[in-house]
XYZ file of C-alpha atoms in Angstrom:
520
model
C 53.425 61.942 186.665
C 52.385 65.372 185.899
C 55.156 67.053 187.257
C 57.642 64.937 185.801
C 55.792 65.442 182.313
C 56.272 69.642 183.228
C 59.371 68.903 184.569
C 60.376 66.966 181.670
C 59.231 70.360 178.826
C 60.403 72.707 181.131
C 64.482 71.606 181.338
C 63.985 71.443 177.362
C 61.979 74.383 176.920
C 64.607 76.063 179.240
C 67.859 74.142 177.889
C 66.969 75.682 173.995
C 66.097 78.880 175.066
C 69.479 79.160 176.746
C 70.881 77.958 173.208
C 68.818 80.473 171.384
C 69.513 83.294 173.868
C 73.373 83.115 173.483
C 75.123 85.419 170.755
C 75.903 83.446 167.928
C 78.733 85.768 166.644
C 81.130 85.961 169.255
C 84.307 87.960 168.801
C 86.316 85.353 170.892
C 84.122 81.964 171.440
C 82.242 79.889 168.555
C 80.065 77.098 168.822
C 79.606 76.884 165.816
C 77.423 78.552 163.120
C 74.518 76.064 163.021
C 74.349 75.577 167.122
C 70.938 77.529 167.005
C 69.531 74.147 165.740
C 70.078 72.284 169.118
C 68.344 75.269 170.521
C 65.109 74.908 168.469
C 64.991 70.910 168.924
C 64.856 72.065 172.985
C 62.085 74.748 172.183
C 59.848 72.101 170.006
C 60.722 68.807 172.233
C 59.497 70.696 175.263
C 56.280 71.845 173.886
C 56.014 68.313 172.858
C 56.640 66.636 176.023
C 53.858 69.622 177.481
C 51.091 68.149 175.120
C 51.836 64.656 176.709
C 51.527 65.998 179.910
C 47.912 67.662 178.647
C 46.992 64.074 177.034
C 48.004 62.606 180.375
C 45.846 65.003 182.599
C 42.911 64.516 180.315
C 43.566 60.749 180.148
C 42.912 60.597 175.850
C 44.014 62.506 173.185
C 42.024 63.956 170.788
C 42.646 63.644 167.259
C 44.023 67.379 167.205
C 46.547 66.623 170.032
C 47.399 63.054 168.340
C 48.221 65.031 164.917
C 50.373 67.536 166.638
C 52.537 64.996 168.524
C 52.916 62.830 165.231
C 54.402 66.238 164.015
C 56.546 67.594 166.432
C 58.165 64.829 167.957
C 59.799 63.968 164.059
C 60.141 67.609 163.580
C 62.077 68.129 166.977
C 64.070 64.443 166.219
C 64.781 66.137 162.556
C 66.400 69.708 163.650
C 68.874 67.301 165.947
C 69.890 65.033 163.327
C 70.379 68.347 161.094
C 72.640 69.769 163.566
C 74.882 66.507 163.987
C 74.809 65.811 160.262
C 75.841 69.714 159.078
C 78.653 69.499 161.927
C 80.088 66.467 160.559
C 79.896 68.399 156.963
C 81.755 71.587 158.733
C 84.430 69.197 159.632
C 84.706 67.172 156.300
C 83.643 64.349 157.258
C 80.443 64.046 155.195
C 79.371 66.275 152.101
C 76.625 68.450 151.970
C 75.301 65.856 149.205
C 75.483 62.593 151.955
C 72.913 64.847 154.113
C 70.329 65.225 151.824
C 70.574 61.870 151.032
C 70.522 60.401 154.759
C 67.546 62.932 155.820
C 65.338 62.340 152.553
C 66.085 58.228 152.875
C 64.899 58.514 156.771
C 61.974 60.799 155.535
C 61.084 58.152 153.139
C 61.069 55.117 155.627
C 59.098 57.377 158.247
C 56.597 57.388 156.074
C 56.051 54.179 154.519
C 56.475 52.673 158.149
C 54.182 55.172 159.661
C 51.333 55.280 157.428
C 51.025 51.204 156.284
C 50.706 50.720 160.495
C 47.031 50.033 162.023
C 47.971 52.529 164.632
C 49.538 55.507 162.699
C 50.317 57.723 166.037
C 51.578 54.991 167.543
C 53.684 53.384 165.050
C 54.768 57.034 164.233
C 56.483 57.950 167.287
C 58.084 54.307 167.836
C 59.820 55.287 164.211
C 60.601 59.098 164.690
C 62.292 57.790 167.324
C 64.132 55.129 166.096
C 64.743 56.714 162.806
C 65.450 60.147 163.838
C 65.757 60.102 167.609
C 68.396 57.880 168.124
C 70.859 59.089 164.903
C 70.361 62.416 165.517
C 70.917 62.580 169.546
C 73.750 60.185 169.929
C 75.577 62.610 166.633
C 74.363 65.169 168.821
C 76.651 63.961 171.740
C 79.109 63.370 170.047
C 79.495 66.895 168.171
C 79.396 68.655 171.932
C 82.132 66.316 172.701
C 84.225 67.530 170.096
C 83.551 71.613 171.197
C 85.824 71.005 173.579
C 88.718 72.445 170.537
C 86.222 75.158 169.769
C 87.930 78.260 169.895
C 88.295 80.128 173.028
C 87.164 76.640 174.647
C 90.422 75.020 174.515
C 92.005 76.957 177.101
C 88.760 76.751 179.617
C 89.052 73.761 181.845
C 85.194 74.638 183.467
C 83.874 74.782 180.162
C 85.377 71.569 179.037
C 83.400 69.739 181.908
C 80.406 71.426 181.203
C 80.622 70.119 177.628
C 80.971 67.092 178.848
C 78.432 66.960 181.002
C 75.944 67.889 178.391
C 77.480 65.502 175.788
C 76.887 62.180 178.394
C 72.981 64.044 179.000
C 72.492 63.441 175.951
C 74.291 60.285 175.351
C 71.891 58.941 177.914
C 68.900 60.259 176.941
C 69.833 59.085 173.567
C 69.103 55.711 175.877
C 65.880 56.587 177.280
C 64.414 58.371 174.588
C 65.336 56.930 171.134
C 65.319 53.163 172.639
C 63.102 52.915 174.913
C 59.946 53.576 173.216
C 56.138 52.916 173.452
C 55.074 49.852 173.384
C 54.080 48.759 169.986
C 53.789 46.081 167.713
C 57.358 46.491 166.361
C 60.171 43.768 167.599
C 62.260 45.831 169.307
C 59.135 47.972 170.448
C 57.641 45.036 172.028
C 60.692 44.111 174.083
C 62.217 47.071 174.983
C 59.492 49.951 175.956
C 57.765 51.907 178.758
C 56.224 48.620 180.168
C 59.099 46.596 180.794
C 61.175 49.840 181.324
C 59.213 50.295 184.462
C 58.564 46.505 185.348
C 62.569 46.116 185.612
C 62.931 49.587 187.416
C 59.914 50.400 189.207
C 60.068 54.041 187.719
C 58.497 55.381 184.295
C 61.201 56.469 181.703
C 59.965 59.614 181.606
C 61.527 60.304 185.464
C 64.839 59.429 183.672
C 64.430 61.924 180.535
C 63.236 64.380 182.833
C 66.759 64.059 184.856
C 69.023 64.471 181.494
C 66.578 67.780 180.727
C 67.091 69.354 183.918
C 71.051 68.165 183.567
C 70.931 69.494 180.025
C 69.511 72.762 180.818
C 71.748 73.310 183.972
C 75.057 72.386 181.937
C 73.880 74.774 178.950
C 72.876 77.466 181.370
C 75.890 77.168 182.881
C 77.980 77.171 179.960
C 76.499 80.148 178.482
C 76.906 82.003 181.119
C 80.661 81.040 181.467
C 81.568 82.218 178.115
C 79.601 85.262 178.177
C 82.012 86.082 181.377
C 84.557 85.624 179.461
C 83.677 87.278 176.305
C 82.709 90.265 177.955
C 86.065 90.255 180.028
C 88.117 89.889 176.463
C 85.457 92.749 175.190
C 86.580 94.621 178.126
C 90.482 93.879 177.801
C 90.174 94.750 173.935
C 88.347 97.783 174.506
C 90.924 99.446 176.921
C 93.536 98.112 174.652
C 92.135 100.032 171.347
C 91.512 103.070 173.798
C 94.993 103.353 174.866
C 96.874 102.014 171.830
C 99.624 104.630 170.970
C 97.684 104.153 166.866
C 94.635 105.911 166.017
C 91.563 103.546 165.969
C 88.279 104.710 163.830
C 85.387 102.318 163.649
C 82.811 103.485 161.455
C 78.996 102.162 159.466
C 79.248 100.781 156.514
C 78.700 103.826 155.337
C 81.822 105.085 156.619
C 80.108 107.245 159.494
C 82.528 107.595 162.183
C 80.891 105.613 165.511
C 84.133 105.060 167.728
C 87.933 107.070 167.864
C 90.614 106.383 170.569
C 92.073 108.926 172.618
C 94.936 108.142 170.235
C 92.965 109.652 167.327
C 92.215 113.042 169.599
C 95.645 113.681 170.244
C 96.968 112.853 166.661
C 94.231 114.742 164.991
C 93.044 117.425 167.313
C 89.518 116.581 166.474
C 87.611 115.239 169.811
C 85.383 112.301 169.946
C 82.329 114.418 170.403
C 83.565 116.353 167.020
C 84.235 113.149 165.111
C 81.398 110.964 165.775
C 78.697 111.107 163.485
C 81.333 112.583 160.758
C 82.725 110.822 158.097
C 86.666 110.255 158.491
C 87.022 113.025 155.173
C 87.484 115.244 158.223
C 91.117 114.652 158.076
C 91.412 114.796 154.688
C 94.402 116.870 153.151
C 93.373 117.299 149.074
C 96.870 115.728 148.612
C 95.334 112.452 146.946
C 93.321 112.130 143.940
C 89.579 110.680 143.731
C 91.000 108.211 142.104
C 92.602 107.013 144.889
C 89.930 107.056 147.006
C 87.795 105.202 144.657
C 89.756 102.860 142.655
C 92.182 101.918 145.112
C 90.785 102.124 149.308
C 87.177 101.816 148.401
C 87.560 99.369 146.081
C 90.201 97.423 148.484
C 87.615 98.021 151.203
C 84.552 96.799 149.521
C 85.700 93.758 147.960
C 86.184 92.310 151.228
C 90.289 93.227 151.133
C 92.365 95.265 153.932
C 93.315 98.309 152.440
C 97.073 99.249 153.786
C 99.077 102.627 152.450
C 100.949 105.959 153.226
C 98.801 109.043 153.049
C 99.112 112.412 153.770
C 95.708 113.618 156.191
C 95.584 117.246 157.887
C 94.678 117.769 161.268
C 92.227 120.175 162.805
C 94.336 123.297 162.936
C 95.581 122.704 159.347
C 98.558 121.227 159.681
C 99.360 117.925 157.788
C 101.282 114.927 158.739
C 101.873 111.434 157.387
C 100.106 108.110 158.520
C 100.395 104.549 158.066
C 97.097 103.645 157.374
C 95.010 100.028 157.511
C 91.759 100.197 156.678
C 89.737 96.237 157.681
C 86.171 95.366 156.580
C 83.992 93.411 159.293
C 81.443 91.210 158.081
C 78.147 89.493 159.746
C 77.780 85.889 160.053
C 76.180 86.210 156.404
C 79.091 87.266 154.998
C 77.662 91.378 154.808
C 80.131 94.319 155.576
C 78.813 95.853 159.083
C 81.708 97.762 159.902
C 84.968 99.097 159.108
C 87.760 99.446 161.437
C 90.800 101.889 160.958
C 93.915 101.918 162.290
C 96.628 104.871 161.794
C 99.818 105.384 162.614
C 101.145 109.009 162.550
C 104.851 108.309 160.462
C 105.444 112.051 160.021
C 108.641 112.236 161.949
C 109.899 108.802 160.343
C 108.874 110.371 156.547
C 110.579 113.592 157.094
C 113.668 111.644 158.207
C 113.811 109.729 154.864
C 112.842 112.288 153.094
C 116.045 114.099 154.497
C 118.035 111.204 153.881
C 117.349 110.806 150.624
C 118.247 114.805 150.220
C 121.339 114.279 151.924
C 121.922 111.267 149.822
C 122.000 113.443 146.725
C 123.321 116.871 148.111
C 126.836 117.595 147.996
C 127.937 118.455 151.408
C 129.905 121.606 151.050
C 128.238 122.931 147.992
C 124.967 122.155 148.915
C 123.593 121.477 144.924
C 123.410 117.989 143.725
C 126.446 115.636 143.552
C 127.815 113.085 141.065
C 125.112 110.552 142.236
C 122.121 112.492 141.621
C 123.414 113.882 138.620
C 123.698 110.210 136.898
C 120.360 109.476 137.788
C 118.509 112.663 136.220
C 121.136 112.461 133.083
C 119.946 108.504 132.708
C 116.443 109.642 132.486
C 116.915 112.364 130.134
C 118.572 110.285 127.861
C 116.163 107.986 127.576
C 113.819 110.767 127.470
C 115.562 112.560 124.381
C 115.485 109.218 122.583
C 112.058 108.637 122.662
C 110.517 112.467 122.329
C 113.447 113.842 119.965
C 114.033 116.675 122.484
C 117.470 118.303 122.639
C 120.238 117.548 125.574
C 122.988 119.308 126.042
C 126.326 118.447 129.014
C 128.244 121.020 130.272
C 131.597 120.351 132.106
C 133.391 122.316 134.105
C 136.418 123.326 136.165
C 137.805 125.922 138.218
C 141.781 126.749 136.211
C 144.617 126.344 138.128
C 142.682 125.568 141.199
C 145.853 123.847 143.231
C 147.366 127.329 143.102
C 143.932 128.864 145.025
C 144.092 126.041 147.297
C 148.102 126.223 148.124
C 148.116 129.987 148.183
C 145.260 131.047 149.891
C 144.449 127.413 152.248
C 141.921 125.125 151.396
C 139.477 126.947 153.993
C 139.422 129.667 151.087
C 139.205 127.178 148.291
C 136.204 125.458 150.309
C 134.469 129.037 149.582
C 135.671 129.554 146.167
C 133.678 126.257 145.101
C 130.580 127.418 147.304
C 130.262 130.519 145.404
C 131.321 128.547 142.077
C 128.192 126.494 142.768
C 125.932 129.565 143.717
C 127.081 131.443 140.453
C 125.951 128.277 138.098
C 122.942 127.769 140.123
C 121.615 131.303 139.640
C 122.721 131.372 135.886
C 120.598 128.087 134.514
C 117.005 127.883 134.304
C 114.592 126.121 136.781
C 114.571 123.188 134.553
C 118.245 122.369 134.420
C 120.518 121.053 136.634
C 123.715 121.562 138.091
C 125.617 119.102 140.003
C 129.464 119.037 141.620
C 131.219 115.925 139.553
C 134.121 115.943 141.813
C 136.559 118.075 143.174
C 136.973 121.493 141.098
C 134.484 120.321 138.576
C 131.427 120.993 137.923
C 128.604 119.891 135.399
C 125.006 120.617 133.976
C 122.239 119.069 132.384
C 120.141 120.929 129.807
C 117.129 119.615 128.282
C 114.897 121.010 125.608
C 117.521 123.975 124.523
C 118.243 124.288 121.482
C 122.692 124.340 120.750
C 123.310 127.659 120.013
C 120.947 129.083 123.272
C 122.843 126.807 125.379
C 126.151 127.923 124.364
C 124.998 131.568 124.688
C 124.542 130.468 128.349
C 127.654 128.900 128.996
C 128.980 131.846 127.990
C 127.419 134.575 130.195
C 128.484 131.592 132.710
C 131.605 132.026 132.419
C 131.565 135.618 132.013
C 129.475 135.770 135.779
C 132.338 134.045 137.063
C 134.791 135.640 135.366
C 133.891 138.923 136.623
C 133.269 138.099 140.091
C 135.712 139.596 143.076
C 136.144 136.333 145.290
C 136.757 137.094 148.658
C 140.666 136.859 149.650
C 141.269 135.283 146.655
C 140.226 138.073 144.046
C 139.482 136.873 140.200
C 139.112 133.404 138.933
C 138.138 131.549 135.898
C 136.640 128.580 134.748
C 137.148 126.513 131.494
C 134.224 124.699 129.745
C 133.525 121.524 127.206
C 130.140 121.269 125.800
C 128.651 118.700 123.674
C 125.205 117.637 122.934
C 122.698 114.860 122.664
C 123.382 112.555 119.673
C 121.193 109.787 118.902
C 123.355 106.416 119.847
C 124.522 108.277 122.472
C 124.778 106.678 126.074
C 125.239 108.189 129.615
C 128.932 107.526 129.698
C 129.631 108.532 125.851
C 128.087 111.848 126.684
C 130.261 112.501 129.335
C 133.149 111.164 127.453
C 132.962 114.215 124.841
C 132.161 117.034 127.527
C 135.334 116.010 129.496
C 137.459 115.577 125.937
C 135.842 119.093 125.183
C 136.855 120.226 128.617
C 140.152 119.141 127.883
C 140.575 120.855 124.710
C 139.341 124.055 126.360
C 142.628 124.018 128.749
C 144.671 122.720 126.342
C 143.957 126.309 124.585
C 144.183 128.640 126.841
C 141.812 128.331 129.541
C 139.301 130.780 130.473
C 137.225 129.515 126.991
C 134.485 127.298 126.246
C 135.270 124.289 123.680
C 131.976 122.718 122.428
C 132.294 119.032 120.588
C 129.142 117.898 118.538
C-alpha cells in the first residue's frame, strides 16, 4: 500500500510539474492563460496523497498531519474547480460574477458541513470531495476535451489523442476520487466508499487513482513535449524566414536597443550585426524628419500599443540616403507589458525615385523642358486663393512667338522645335526664382508672378521681350514675341485671369506686334 500511496503523489507531483514546467506564452500553441492552475492542483494533490502515505506508514495521524490534509485536499479540489470554472468564463459561457458566486456558495457549505460533524477530518474530506472534487475534476475533463481547437492543436492529430487521453484520466478519476470516498456517516458516504469499493473489487481505490496519475502524468509529459517539438521547429522555420526575408528585420528592448537585424538589414544599411547590436536604430537616421515626428507620431503609435506604418527617409553607413517602407509592431507579455518591438523595412528608394520622376514628367513639357499647361493651373489655383486671403499681388503674363507659321514653314519645324527651346530658356533666365513659367500650348507661353508689385512686373516683361528681341536665333536669325498682361483683381477666378491676359495678348497683335498690352 505504500508504494501505491508514493506511486499515487508521485504521477501528480510529476503530472503538475510537467504543467508548470511548460512555457505559458507560446508564439504558436496556447493552452490557455490560466492552465498553470491544473499544474498547481498536481503539485498540492501529490504532496497530499504523500502525507497519507506517512499517516499510513505510521498507522495514526497526528493532529498536525490531520490539519494539513483537511487543508490541502480542499485547497488542491479548489485550484481545479478554478481552472474549469475561469475556462468556461474565457469561453462565455459563465461570467466572472457566476464564479465567485459558485466558489464562495461551496466555501460556505464546506464549512457548515465540516465543522457541525463529530468527526471534522473525516467529514471534511468526504465534503471537499464531494463539493469540490467532483465539480471541479469532471469541468476539468471536460475543458481538456475542448483543447483539442486550441490553436496550433487543431492541426496535430498526436496531440489530439493525448488530450484525450488525459481528459478520460481524469474523467475517471473524477470516479474514484470525488465518489468514492471514506467511509463516513454521510448517505452516500456510507454506501459508496473505500470499504465496499474494495469488498466488490478486491483492490483499494487508491490502486485505481494511482493508475489515472501515472496515465495523467505520461499523457501531459507527453504532450508537452510534443508541442515544444513543434514550437521550436516553427521557432526554427520563423527564424530562417526573418533571416532571409528580402525586408530588413530589427527587434529591439523596450527601450529601443537594437538585440536582433537580418542579413537583410546589413546589406540595406551597410551597418553589420556586430555594429548594430547594442545601438539604438537612430543609427540610420537621416535628420530629414522632425522630433516631432518621432515623438508625436512613431513613439506615440508605438507606445500606445498601435503598429506604427510610414515612408521615411534613413541614411546608410557611408552616408548615402534612401527611402523605406517602414512598420514598426509592439510585443507585449502575457500581462499585457511592451517587451519588445519588432521592425520591419522595406528599402522603396528605386520605387520613390520612379514616382518622383513621374510626377516631374507629368508636369514637364517635353520639348521645352519648363512646366506645361497642367502644372501651370495647379500653382495659378493656389496663388489665387493665396492672393485672396493675404492681399498679395498676382500678376499673368501671356505670350507668343509672332508669325511663328512663317519660322516653322520656312525654316522646318526641326528649327522651330529650337526656336521654342531657346524661347523657354530666355523667359526662364529673365523671372525670378519665385515665379513661374510654363508652355500653354504651342507658340505660347505664360508666367505667374506673385508678390510684384504692377509697374515692376511690367518693367520685366519688358526687358523680356527686349532679351528676345535681341537674340540671333540660330538659322532662323531675329524673332519677336508679343505680350498681354493683366493682374490679380479681387473676384477674380483662374479662368477670368486668363481670359484678360489672352484678350490683352490679342490686343498686343492686333497693334503691331512686337509690344506688350497690359489690361487691369
Amino acid at each position: 500500500m505504500v508504494y501505491i500511496y508514493f506511486i499515487y503523489g508521485l504521477s501528480f507531483f510529476s503530472f503538475g510539474l510537467a504543467v508548470l514546467l511548460y512555457p505559458k506564452m507560446s508564439a504558436f500553441i496556447k493552452l490557455g492563460a490560466h492552465f498553470w492552475l491544473i499544474g498547481v492542483f498536481g503539485i498540492i494533490h501529490g504532496i497530499s496523497e504523500w502525507i497519507d502515505m506517512f499517516a499510513y506508514i505510521e498507522q495514526t495521524k497526528t493532529p498536525v498531519v490531520e490539519m494539513a490534509s483537511f487543508v490541502i485536499l480542499p485547497l488542491s479540489f479548489l485550484f481545479l474547480l478554478y481552472f474549469g470554472l475561469i475556462s468556461l468564463s474565457e469561453q462565455k459561457k459563465v461570467s466572472y460574477t457566476h464564479i465567485k458566486f459558485v466558489v464562495g456558495t461551496l466555501l460556505l457549505m464546506f464549512a457548515v458541513f465540516s465543522f457541525q460533524s463529530d468527526n471534522l477530518y473525516l467529514e471534511g474530506n468526504v465534503w471537499a470531495r464531494y463539493l469540490f472534487g467532483i465539480p471541479g475534476i469532471f469541468l476539468t475533463s471536460y475543458v481538456l476535451f475542448m483543447q483539442k481547437d486550441a490553436q496550433g492543436i487543431e492541426t496535430l492529430i498526436s496531440a489530439k489523442v493525448y488530450l484525450f487521453i488525459l481528459s478520460f484520466s481524469f474523467f475517471f478519476y473524477g470516479i474514484f476520487a470525488g465518489i468514492v470516498v471514506p467511509k463516513a456517516p454521510i448517505l452516500m458516504a456510507s454506501i459508496i466508499n473505500y470499504t465496499t469499493f474494495q469488498e466488490y473489487f478486491g483492490v483499494p481505490v487508491q490502486v485505481f487513482r494511482s493508475f489515472c496519475g501515472v496515465v495523467s502524468a505520461f499523457a501531459a509529459i507527453a504532450l508537452f513535449q510534443l508541442l515544444r517539438q513543434r514550437t521550436e521547429m516553427d521557432m526554427l522555420k520563423l527564424s530562417s524566414a526573418i533571416e532571409h526575408s528580402g525586408d530588413s528585420v530589427v527587434i529591439t528592448d523596450r527601450n529601443g536597443v537594437i538585440e536582433y537585424v537580418n542579413s537583410a538589414f546589413e546589406q540595406q544599411t551597410g551597418f553589420t550585426k556586430k555594429e548594430a547590436i547594442g545601438k539604438k536604430p537612430n543609427i540610420v537616421k537621416s535628420g530629414r524628419h522632425s522630433i516631432d515626428f518621432y515623438r508625436n507620431e512613431l513613439w506615440a503609435t508605438i507606445l500606445s500599443k498601435n503598429i506604427f506604418r510610414s515612408y521615411m527617409l534613413n541614411k546608410k553607413k557611408n552616408g548615402e540616403l534612401y527611402h523605406e517602407y517602414k512598420a514598426i509592431a509592439p510585443i507585449v507579455d502575457a500581462k499585457g507589458n511592451i517587451s519588445y518591438f519588432v521592425s520591419t523595412g522595406k528599402d522603396v528608394t528605386e520605387q520613390m525615385l520612379l514616382e518622383e520622376k513621374l510626377r516631374e514628367l507629368a508636369a514637364i513639357d517635353k520639348l521645352t523642358g519648363i512646366s506645361n499647361r497642367l502644372r501651370f493651373d495647379e500653382v495659378l489655383q493656389f496663388s489665387i486663393d493665396r492672393a485672396k486671403r493675404y492681399k498679395v499681388n498676382l500678376s499673368v503674363i501671356l505670350f507668343d512667338v509672332d508669325k511663328f507659321k512663317k519660322v516653322n514653314d520656312t525654316y522646318g519645324h526641326l528649327c522651330g522645335d529650337d526656336v521654342l527651346k531657346m524661347i523657354a530658356k530666355i523667359g526662364h533666365d529673365s523671372i525670378r526664382k519665385s515665379d513661374l513659367i510654363a508652355r500653354w500650348g504651342g507658340d505660347e507661353f505664360i508666367i505667374l508672378q506673385s508678390d510684384i508689385p504692377s509697374d515692376e512686373a511690367q518693367i520685366l516683361v519688358e526687358r523680356l521681350r527686349h532679351n528676345i528681341e535681341s537674340y540671333n536665333f540660330k538659322d532662323v536669325g531675329k524673332v519677336t514675341v508679343s505680350f498681354g498682361v493683366t493682374h490679380f483683381k479681387e473676384d477674380d477666378t483662374k479662368e477670368s485671369l486668363i481670359k484678360r491676359a489672352d484678350d490683352a495678348l490679342y490686343e498686343a497683335k492686333e497693334h503691331g506686334r512686337n509690344r506688350v498690352e497690359v489690361i487691369k
